[in-house]
Short mmCIF file of N, CA, C and O in Angstrom, two decimals:
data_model
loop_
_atom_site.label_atom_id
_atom_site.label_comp_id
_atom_site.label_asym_id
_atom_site.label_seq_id
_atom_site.Cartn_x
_atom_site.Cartn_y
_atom_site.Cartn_z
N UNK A 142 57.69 -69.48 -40.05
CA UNK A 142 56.82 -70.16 -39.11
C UNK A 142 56.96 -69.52 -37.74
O UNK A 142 57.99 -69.04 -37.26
N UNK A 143 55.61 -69.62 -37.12
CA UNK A 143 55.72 -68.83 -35.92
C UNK A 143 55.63 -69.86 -34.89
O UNK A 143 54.60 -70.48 -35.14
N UNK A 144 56.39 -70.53 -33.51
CA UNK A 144 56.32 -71.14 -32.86
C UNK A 144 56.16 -70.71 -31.31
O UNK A 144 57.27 -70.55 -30.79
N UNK A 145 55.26 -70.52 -30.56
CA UNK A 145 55.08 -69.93 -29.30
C UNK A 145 54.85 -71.26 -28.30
O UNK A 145 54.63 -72.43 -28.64
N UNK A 146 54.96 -70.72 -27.03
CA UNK A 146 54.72 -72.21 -25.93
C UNK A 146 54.05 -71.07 -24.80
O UNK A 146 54.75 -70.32 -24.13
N UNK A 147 52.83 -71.11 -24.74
CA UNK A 147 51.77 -70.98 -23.66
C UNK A 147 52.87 -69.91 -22.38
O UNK A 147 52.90 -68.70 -22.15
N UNK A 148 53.54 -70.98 -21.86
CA UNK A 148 54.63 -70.94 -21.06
C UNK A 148 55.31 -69.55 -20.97
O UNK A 148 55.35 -69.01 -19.86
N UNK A 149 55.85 -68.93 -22.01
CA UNK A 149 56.49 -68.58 -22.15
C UNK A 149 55.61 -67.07 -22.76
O UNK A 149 56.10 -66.03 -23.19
N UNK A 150 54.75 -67.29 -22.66
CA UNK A 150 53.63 -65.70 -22.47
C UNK A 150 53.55 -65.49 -20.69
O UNK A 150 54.06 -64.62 -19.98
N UNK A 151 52.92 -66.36 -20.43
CA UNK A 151 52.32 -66.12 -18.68
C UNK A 151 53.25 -65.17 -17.96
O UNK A 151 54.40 -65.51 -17.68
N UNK A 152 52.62 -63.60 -17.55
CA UNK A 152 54.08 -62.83 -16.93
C UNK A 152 54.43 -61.79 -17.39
O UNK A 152 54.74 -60.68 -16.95
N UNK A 153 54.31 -62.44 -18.73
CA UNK A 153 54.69 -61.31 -19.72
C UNK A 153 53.62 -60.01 -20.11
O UNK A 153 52.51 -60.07 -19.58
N UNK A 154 53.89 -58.86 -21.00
CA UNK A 154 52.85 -58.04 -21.63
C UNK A 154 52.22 -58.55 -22.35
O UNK A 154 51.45 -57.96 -23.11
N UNK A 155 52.37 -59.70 -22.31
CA UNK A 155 51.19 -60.17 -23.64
C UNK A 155 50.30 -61.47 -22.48
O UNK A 155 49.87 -62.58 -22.81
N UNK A 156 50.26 -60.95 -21.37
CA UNK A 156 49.36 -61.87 -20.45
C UNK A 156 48.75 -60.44 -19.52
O UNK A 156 49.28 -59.77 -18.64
N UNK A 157 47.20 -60.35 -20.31
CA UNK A 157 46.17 -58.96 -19.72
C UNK A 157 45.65 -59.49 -18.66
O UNK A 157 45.18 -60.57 -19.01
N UNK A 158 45.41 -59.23 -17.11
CA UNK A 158 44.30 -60.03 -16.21
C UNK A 158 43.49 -58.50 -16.00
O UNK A 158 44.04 -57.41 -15.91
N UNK A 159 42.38 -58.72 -15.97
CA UNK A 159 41.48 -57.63 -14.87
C UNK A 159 40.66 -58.60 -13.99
O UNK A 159 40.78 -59.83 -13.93
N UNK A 160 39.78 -57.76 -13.31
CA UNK A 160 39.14 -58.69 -11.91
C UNK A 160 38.48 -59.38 -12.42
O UNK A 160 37.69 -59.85 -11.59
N UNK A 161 38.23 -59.94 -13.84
CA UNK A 161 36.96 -60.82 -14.66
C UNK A 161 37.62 -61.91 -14.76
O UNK A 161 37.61 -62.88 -14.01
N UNK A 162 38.41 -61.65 -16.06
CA UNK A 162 39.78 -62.76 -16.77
C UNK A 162 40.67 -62.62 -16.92
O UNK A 162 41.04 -61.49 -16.60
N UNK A 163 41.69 -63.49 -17.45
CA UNK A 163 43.25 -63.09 -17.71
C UNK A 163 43.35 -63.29 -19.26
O UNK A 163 42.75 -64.25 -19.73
N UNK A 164 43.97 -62.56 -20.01
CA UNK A 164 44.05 -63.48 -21.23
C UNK A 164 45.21 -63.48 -21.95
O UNK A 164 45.81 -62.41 -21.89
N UNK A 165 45.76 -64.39 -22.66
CA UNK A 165 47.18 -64.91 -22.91
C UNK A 165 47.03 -64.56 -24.42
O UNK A 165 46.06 -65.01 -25.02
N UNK A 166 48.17 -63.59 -25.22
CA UNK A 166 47.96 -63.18 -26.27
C UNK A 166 48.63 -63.96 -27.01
O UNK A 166 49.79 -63.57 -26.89
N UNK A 167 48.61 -65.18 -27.98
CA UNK A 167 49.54 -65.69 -27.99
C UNK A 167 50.22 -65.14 -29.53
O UNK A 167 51.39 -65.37 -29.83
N UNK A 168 49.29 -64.41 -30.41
CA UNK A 168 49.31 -63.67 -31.71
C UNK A 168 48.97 -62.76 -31.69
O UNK A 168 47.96 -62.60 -31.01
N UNK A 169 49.43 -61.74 -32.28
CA UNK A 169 48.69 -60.42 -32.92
C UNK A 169 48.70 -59.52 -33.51
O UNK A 169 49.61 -59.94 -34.23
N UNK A 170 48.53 -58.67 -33.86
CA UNK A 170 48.50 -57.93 -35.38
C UNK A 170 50.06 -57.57 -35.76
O UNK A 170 50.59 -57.44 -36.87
N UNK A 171 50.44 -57.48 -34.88
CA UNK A 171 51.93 -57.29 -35.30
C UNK A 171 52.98 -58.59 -35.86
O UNK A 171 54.12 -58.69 -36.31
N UNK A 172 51.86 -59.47 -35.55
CA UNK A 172 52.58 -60.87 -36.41
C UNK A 172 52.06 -61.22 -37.48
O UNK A 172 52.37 -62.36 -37.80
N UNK A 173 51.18 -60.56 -38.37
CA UNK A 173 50.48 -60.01 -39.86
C UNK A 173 49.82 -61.52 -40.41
O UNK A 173 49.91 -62.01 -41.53
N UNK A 174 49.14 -62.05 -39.24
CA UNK A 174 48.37 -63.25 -39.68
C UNK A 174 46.94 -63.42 -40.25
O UNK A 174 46.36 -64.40 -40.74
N UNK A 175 46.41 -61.63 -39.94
CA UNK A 175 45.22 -60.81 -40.07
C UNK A 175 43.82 -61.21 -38.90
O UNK A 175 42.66 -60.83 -38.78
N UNK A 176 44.77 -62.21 -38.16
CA UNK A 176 43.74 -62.21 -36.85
C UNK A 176 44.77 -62.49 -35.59
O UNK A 176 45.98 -62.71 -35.62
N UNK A 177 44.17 -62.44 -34.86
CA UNK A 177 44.72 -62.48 -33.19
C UNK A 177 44.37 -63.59 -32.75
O UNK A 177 43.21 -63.91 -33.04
N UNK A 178 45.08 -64.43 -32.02
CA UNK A 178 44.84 -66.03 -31.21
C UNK A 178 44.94 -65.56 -29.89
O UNK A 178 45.68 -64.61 -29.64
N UNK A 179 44.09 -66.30 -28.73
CA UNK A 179 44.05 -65.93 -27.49
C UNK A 179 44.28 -67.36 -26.83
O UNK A 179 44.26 -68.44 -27.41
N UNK A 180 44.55 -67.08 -25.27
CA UNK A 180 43.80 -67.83 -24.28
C UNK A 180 43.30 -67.36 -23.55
O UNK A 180 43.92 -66.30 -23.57
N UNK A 181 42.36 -67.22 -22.59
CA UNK A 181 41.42 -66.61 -22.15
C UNK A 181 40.82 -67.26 -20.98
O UNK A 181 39.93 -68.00 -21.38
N UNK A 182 40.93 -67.28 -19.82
CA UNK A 182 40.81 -67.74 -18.33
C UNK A 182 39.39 -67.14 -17.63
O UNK A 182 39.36 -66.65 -16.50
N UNK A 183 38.53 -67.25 -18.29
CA UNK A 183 37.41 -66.39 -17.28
C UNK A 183 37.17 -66.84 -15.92
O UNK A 183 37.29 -68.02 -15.61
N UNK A 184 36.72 -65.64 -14.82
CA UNK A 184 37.11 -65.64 -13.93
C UNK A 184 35.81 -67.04 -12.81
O UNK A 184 35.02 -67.67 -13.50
N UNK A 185 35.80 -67.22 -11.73
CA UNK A 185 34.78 -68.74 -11.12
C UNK A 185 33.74 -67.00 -10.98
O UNK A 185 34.20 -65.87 -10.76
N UNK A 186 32.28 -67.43 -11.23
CA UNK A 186 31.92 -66.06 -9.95
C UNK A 186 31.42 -64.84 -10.96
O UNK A 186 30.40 -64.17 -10.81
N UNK A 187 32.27 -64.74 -11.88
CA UNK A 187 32.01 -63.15 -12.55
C UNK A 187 31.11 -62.87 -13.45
O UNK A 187 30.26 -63.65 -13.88
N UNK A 188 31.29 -61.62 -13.80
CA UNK A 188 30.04 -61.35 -15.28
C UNK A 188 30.95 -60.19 -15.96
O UNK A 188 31.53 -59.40 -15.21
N UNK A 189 31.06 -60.10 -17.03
CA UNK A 189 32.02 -58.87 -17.86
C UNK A 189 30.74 -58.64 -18.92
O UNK A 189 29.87 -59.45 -19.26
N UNK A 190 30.87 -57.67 -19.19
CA UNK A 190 29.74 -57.25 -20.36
C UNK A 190 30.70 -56.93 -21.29
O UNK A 190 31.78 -56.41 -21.03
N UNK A 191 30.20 -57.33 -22.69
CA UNK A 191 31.06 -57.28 -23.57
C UNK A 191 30.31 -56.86 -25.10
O UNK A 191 29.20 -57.39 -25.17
N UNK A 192 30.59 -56.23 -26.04
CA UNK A 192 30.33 -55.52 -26.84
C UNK A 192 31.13 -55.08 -27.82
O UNK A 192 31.31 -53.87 -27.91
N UNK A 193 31.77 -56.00 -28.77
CA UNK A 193 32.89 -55.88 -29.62
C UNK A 193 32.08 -55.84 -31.09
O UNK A 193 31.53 -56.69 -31.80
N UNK A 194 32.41 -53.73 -31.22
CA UNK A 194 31.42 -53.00 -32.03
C UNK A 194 32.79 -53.50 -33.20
O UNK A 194 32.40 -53.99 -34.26
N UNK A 195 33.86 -53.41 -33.07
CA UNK A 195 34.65 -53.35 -33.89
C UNK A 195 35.58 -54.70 -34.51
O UNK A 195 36.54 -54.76 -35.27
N UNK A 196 34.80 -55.70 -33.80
CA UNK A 196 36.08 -56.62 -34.17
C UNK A 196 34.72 -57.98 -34.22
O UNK A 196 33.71 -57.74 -33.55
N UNK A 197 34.78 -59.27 -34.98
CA UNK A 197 34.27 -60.71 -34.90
C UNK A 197 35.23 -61.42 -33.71
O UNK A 197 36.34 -60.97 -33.41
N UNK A 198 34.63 -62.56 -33.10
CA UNK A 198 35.30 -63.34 -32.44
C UNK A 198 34.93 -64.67 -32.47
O UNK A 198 33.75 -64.92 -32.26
N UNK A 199 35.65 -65.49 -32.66
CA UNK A 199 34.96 -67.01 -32.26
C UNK A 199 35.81 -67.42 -31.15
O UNK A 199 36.93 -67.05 -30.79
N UNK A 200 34.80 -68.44 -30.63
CA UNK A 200 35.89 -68.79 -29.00
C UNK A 200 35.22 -70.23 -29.00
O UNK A 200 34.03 -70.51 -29.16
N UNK A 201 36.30 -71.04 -28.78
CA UNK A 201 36.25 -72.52 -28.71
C UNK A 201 36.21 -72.90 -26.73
O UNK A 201 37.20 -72.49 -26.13
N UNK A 202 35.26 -73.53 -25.99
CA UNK A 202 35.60 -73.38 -25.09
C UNK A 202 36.48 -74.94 -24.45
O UNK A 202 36.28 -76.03 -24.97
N UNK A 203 37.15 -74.80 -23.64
CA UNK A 203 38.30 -75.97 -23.39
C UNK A 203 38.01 -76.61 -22.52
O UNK A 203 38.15 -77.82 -22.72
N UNK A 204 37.61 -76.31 -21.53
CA UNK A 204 37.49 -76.58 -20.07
C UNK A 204 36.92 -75.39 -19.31
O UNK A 204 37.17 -74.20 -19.48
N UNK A 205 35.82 -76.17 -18.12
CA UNK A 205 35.46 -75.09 -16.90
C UNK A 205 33.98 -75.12 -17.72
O UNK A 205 33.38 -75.73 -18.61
N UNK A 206 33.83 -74.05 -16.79
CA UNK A 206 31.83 -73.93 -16.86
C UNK A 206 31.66 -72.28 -17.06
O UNK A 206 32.51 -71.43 -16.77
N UNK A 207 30.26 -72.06 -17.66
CA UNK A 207 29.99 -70.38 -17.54
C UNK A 207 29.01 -70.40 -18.59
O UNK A 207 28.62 -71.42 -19.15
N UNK A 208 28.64 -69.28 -18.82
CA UNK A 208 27.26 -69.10 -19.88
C UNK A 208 27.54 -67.37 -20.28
O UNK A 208 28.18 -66.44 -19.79
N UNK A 209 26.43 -67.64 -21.74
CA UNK A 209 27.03 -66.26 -22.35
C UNK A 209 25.50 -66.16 -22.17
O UNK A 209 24.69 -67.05 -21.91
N UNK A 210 25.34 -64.80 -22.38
CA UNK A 210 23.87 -64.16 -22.23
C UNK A 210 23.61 -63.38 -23.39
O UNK A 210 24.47 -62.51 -23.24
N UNK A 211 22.94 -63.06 -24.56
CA UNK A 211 23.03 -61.81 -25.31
C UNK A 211 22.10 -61.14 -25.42
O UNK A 211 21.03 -61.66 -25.73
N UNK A 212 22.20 -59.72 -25.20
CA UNK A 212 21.40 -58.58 -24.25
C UNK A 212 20.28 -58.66 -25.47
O UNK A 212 19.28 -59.21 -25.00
N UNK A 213 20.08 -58.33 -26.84
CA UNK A 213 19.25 -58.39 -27.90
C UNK A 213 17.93 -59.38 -27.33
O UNK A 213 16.75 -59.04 -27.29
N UNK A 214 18.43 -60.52 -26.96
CA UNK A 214 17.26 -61.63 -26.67
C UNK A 214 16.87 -61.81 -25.43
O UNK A 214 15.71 -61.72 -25.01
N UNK A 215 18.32 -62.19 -24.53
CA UNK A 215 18.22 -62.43 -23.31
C UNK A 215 18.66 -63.89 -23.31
O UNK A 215 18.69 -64.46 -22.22
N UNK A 216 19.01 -64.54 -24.41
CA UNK A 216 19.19 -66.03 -24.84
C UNK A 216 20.66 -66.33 -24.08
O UNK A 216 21.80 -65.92 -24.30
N UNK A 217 20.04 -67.35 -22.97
CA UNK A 217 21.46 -67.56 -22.21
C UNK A 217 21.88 -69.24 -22.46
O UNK A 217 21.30 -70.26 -22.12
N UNK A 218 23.20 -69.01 -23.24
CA UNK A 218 24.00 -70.29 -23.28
C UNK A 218 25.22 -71.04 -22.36
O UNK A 218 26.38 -70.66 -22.19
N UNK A 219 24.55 -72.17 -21.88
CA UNK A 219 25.87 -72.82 -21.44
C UNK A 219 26.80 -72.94 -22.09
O UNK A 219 26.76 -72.97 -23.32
N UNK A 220 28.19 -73.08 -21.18
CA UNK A 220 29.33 -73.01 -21.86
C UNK A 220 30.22 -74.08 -21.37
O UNK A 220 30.62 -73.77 -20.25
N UNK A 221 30.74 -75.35 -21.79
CA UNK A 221 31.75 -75.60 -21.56
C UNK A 221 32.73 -76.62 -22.47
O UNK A 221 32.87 -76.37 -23.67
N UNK A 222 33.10 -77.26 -22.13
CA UNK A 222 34.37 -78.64 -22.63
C UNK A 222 33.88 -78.37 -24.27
O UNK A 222 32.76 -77.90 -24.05
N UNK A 223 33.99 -78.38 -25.41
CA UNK A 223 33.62 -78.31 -26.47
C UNK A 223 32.85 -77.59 -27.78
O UNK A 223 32.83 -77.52 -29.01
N UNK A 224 32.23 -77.08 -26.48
CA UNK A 224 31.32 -75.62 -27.24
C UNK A 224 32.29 -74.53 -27.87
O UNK A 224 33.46 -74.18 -27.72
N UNK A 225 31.25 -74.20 -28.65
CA UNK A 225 32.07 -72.97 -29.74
C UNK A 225 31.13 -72.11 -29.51
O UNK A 225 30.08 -72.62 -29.12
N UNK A 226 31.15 -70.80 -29.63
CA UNK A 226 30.29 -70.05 -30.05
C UNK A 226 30.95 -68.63 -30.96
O UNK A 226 32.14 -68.41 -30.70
N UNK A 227 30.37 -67.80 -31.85
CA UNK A 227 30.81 -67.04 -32.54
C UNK A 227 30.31 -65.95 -32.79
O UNK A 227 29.14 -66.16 -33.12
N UNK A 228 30.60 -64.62 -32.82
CA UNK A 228 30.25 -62.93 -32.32
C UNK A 228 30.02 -62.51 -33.64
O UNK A 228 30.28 -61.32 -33.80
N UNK A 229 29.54 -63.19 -34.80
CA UNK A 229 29.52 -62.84 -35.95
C UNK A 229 29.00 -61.23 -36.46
O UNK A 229 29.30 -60.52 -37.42
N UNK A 230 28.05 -61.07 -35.24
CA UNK A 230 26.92 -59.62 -35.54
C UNK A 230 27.47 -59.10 -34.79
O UNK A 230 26.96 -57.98 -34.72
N UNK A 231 28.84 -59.24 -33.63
CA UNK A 231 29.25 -57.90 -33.00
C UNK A 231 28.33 -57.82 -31.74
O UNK A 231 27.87 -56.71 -31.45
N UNK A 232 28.04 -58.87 -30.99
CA UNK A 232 26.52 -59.24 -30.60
C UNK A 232 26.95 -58.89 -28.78
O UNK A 232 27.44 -59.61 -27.91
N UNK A 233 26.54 -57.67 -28.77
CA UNK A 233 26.63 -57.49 -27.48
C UNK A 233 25.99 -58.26 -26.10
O UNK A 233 24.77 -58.30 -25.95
N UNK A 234 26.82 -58.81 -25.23
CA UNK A 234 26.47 -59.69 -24.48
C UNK A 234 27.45 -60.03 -23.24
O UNK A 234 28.61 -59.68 -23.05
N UNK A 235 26.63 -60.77 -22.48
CA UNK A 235 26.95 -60.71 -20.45
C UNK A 235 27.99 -61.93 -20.94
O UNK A 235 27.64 -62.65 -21.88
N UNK A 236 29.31 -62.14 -20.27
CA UNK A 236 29.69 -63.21 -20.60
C UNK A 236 29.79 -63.92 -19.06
O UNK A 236 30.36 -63.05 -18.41
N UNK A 237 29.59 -64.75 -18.40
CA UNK A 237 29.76 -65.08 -16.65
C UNK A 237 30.50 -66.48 -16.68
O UNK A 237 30.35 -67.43 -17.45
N UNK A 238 31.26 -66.32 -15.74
CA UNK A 238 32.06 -67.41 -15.10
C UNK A 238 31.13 -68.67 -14.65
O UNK A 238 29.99 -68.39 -14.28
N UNK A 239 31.44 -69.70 -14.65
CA UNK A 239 30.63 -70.51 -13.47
C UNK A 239 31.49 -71.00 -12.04
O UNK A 239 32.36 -70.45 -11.35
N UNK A 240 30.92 -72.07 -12.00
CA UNK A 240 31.79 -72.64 -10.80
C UNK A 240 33.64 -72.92 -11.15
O UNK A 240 34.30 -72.87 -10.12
N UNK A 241 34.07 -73.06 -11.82
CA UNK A 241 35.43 -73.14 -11.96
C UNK A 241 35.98 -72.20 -13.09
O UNK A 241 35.07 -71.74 -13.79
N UNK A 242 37.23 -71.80 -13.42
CA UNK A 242 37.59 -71.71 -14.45
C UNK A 242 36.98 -71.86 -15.86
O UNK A 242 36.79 -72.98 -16.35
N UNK A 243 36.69 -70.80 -16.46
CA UNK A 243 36.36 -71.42 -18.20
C UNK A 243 37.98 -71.11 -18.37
O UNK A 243 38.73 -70.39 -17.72
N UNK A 244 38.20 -71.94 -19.51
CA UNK A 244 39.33 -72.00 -20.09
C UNK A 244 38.47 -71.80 -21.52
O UNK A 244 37.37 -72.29 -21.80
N UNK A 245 39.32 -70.92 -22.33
CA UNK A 245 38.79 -70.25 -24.18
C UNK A 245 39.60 -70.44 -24.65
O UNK A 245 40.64 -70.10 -24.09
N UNK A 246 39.67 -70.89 -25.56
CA UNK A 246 40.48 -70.18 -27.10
C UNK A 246 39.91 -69.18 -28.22
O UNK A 246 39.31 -69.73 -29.15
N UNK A 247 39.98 -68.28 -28.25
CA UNK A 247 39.74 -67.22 -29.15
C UNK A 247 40.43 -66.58 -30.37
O UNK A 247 41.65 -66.69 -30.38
N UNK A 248 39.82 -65.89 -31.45
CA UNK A 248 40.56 -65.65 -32.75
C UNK A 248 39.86 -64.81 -32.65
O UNK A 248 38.75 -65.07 -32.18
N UNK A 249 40.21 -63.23 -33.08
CA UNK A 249 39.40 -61.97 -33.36
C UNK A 249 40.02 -61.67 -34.47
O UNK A 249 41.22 -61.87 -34.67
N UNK A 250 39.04 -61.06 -35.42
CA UNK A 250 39.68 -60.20 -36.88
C UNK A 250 38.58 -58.84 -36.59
O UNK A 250 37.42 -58.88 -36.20
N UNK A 251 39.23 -57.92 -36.88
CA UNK A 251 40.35 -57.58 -37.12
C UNK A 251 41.59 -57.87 -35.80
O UNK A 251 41.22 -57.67 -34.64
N UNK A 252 42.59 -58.20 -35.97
CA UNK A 252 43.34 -58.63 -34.52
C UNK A 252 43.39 -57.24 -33.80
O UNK A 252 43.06 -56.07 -33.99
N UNK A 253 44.20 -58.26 -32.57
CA UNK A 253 43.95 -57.29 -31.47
C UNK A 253 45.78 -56.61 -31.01
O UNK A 253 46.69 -57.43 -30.84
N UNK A 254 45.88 -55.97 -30.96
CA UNK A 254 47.64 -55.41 -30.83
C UNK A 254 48.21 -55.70 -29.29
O UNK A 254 49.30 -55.34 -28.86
N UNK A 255 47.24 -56.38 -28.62
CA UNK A 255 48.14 -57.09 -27.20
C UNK A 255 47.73 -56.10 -26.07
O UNK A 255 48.43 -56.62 -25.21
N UNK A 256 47.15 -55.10 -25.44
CA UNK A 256 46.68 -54.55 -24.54
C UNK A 256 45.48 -54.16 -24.30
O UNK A 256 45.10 -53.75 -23.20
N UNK A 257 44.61 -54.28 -25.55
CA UNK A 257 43.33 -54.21 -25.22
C UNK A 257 42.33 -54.54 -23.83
O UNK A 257 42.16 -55.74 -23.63
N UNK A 258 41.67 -53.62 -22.88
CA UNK A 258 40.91 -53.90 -21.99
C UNK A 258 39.77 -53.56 -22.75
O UNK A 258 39.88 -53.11 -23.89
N UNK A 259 38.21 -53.83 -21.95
CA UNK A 259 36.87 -53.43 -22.36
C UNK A 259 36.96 -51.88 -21.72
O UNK A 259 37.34 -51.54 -20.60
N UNK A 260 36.33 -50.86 -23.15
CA UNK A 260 35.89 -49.96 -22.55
C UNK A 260 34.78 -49.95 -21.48
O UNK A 260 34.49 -50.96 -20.84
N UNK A 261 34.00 -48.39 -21.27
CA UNK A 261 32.57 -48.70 -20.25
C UNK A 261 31.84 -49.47 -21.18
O UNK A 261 31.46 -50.55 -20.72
N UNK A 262 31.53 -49.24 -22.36
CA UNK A 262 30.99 -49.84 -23.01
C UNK A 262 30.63 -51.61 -23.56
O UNK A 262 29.68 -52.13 -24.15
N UNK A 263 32.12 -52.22 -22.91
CA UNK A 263 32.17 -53.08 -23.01
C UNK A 263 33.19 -53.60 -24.50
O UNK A 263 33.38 -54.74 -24.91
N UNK A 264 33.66 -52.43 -25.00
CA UNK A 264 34.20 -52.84 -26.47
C UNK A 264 35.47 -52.17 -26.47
O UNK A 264 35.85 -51.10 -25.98
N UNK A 265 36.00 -53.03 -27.11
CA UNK A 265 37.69 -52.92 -27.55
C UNK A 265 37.99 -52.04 -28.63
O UNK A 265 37.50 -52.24 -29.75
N UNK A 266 38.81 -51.00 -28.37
CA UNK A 266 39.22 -49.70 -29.39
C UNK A 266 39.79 -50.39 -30.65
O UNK A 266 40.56 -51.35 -30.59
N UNK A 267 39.37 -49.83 -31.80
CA UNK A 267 40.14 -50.20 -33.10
C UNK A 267 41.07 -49.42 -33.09
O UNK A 267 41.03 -48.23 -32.76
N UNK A 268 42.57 -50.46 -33.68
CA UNK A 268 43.35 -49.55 -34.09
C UNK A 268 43.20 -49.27 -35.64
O UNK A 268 43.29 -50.04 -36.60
N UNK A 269 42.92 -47.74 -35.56
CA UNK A 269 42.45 -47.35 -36.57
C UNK A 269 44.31 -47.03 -37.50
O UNK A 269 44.29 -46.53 -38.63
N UNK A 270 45.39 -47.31 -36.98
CA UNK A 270 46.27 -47.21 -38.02
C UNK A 270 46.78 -48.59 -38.71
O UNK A 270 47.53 -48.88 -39.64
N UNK A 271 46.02 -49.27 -37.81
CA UNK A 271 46.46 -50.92 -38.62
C UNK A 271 44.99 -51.76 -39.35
O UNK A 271 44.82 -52.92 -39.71
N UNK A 272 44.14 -50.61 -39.36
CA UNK A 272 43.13 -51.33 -40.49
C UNK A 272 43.02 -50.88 -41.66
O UNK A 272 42.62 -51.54 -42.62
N UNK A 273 43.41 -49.52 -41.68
CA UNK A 273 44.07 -49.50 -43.33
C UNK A 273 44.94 -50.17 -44.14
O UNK A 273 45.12 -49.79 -45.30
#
Protein backbone atom coordinates (compact mmCIF):
# COMPACT_ATOMS: atom_id res chain seq x y z
CA UNK A 1 0.00 0.00 0.00
CA UNK A 2 1.08 3.34 -0.96
CA UNK A 3 0.33 6.13 1.63
CA UNK A 4 1.32 9.85 0.74
CA UNK A 5 0.09 13.25 2.66
CA UNK A 6 -0.22 16.27 0.21
CA UNK A 7 2.10 17.85 2.87
CA UNK A 8 4.79 16.16 2.50
CA UNK A 9 5.24 16.66 -1.51
CA UNK A 10 4.97 20.67 -1.37
CA UNK A 11 8.95 21.68 -1.78
CA UNK A 12 9.87 18.80 -2.91
CA UNK A 13 10.87 17.45 -6.77
CA UNK A 14 7.78 16.12 -7.09
CA UNK A 15 6.09 19.78 -6.66
CA UNK A 16 6.59 21.38 -10.70
CA UNK A 17 5.44 25.33 -10.62
CA UNK A 18 5.91 27.41 -13.94
CA UNK A 19 4.35 30.98 -14.34
CA UNK A 20 0.79 29.11 -15.21
CA UNK A 21 0.51 26.30 -12.36
CA UNK A 22 2.12 24.33 -9.79
CA UNK A 23 1.51 20.75 -9.73
CA UNK A 24 1.90 18.23 -6.88
CA UNK A 25 2.95 14.73 -8.15
CA UNK A 26 1.58 12.69 -5.77
CA UNK A 27 2.18 9.16 -8.04
CA UNK A 28 4.05 8.10 -10.84
CA UNK A 29 5.30 5.75 -13.11
CA UNK A 30 7.86 4.73 -10.96
CA UNK A 31 5.24 3.59 -8.45
CA UNK A 32 3.89 0.94 -11.31
CA UNK A 33 0.16 1.88 -10.77
CA UNK A 34 0.09 2.41 -14.74
CA UNK A 35 -1.16 5.97 -14.23
CA UNK A 36 0.03 9.15 -12.52
CA UNK A 37 -2.20 11.11 -9.74
CA UNK A 38 -1.77 14.88 -9.57
CA UNK A 39 -2.67 18.07 -7.83
CA UNK A 40 -2.68 20.80 -9.89
CA UNK A 41 -3.06 24.65 -8.78
CA UNK A 42 -3.81 26.67 -11.92
CA UNK A 43 -2.68 29.92 -11.88
CA UNK A 44 -5.83 33.41 -11.01
CA UNK A 45 -5.20 35.33 -14.57
CA UNK A 46 -3.48 32.74 -16.93
CA UNK A 47 -3.88 30.70 -20.13
CA UNK A 48 -1.35 27.55 -20.82
CA UNK A 49 -2.02 25.84 -24.09
CA UNK A 50 -1.97 22.38 -23.80
CA UNK A 51 -1.77 19.44 -26.19
CA UNK A 52 -1.15 16.02 -24.68
CA UNK A 53 -0.33 14.10 -28.13
CA UNK A 54 0.91 11.33 -25.93
CA UNK A 55 -0.82 10.73 -22.86
CA UNK A 56 -5.22 10.73 -21.76
CA UNK A 57 -6.09 12.83 -18.78
CA UNK A 58 -9.09 13.23 -16.66
CA UNK A 59 -9.17 16.09 -14.12
CA UNK A 60 -11.78 16.38 -11.41
CA UNK A 61 -12.02 20.04 -10.55
CA UNK A 62 -12.04 20.89 -6.53
CA UNK A 63 -12.25 24.32 -6.01
CA UNK A 64 -11.61 27.92 -7.75
CA UNK A 65 -12.86 29.05 -11.17
CA UNK A 66 -11.38 28.87 -14.93
CA UNK A 67 -12.54 27.45 -18.28
CA UNK A 68 -11.04 25.09 -20.81
CA UNK A 69 -11.27 26.12 -24.45
CA UNK A 70 -10.64 23.38 -27.25
CA UNK A 71 -8.89 24.79 -30.27
CA UNK A 72 -10.83 21.99 -32.79
CA UNK A 73 -14.25 23.89 -31.93
CA UNK A 74 -13.55 26.80 -29.97
CA UNK A 75 -16.08 25.16 -27.30
CA UNK A 76 -15.33 27.00 -24.07
CA UNK A 77 -16.15 25.28 -20.70
CA UNK A 78 -16.58 26.52 -17.29
CA UNK A 79 -14.75 25.05 -14.71
CA UNK A 80 -15.25 24.67 -11.20
CA UNK A 81 -16.27 22.93 -7.57
CA UNK A 82 -17.31 19.51 -9.18
CA UNK A 83 -16.78 19.41 -12.77
CA UNK A 84 -14.85 16.71 -14.45
CA UNK A 85 -13.72 16.89 -17.69
CA UNK A 86 -11.65 14.26 -19.77
CA UNK A 87 -8.75 14.51 -22.75
CA UNK A 88 -9.92 11.29 -24.15
CA UNK A 89 -8.91 12.38 -28.03
CA UNK A 90 -5.62 14.01 -26.83
CA UNK A 91 -7.75 17.18 -27.47
CA UNK A 92 -5.64 20.06 -27.81
CA UNK A 93 -6.77 23.03 -25.86
CA UNK A 94 -6.37 26.74 -23.97
CA UNK A 95 -6.70 25.82 -20.39
CA UNK A 96 -7.23 29.61 -18.27
CA UNK A 97 -7.31 30.44 -14.75
CA UNK A 98 -10.19 32.54 -13.47
CA UNK A 99 -10.55 34.78 -10.68
CA UNK A 100 -9.02 32.55 -7.92
CA UNK A 101 -7.19 29.47 -7.78
CA UNK A 102 -8.52 26.28 -9.71
CA UNK A 103 -7.63 23.58 -7.56
CA UNK A 104 -7.51 19.81 -9.98
CA UNK A 105 -7.09 16.51 -9.42
CA UNK A 106 -5.70 14.70 -12.30
CA UNK A 107 -4.80 10.97 -13.49
CA UNK A 108 -2.79 10.64 -16.82
CA UNK A 109 -2.04 7.15 -18.51
CA UNK A 110 0.32 6.62 -19.74
CA UNK A 111 1.88 8.20 -16.28
CA UNK A 112 3.95 10.86 -16.02
CA UNK A 113 7.75 10.26 -14.33
CA UNK A 114 7.55 13.60 -12.09
CA UNK A 115 9.23 16.50 -14.20
CA UNK A 116 7.35 16.89 -17.04
CA UNK A 117 6.87 20.70 -18.31
CA UNK A 118 4.73 21.59 -21.68
CA UNK A 119 6.78 21.61 -24.65
CA UNK A 120 6.29 24.78 -27.40
CA UNK A 121 3.85 22.70 -28.46
CA UNK A 122 2.06 22.43 -25.52
CA UNK A 123 2.69 18.51 -24.94
CA UNK A 124 4.46 16.40 -22.55
CA UNK A 125 7.45 14.07 -23.87
CA UNK A 126 6.79 10.27 -23.70
CA UNK A 127 8.98 8.31 -21.95
CA UNK A 128 9.59 6.17 -24.56
CA UNK A 129 11.66 3.59 -22.15
CA UNK A 130 8.78 3.08 -19.79
CA UNK A 131 6.05 2.36 -22.40
CA UNK A 132 7.40 -0.69 -23.50
Amino acid sequence: MIVRDIKDIVGTENEVSTPTWTSRRVLLKKDGMGFSFHETIIHPGTETHIWYKNHVEAVWCIEGDGEIETVADGKVYKLGPGVVYALNENDEHYLRGGKEPLRVICVFNPPLTGQEVHDAEGVYPLDEAKVA
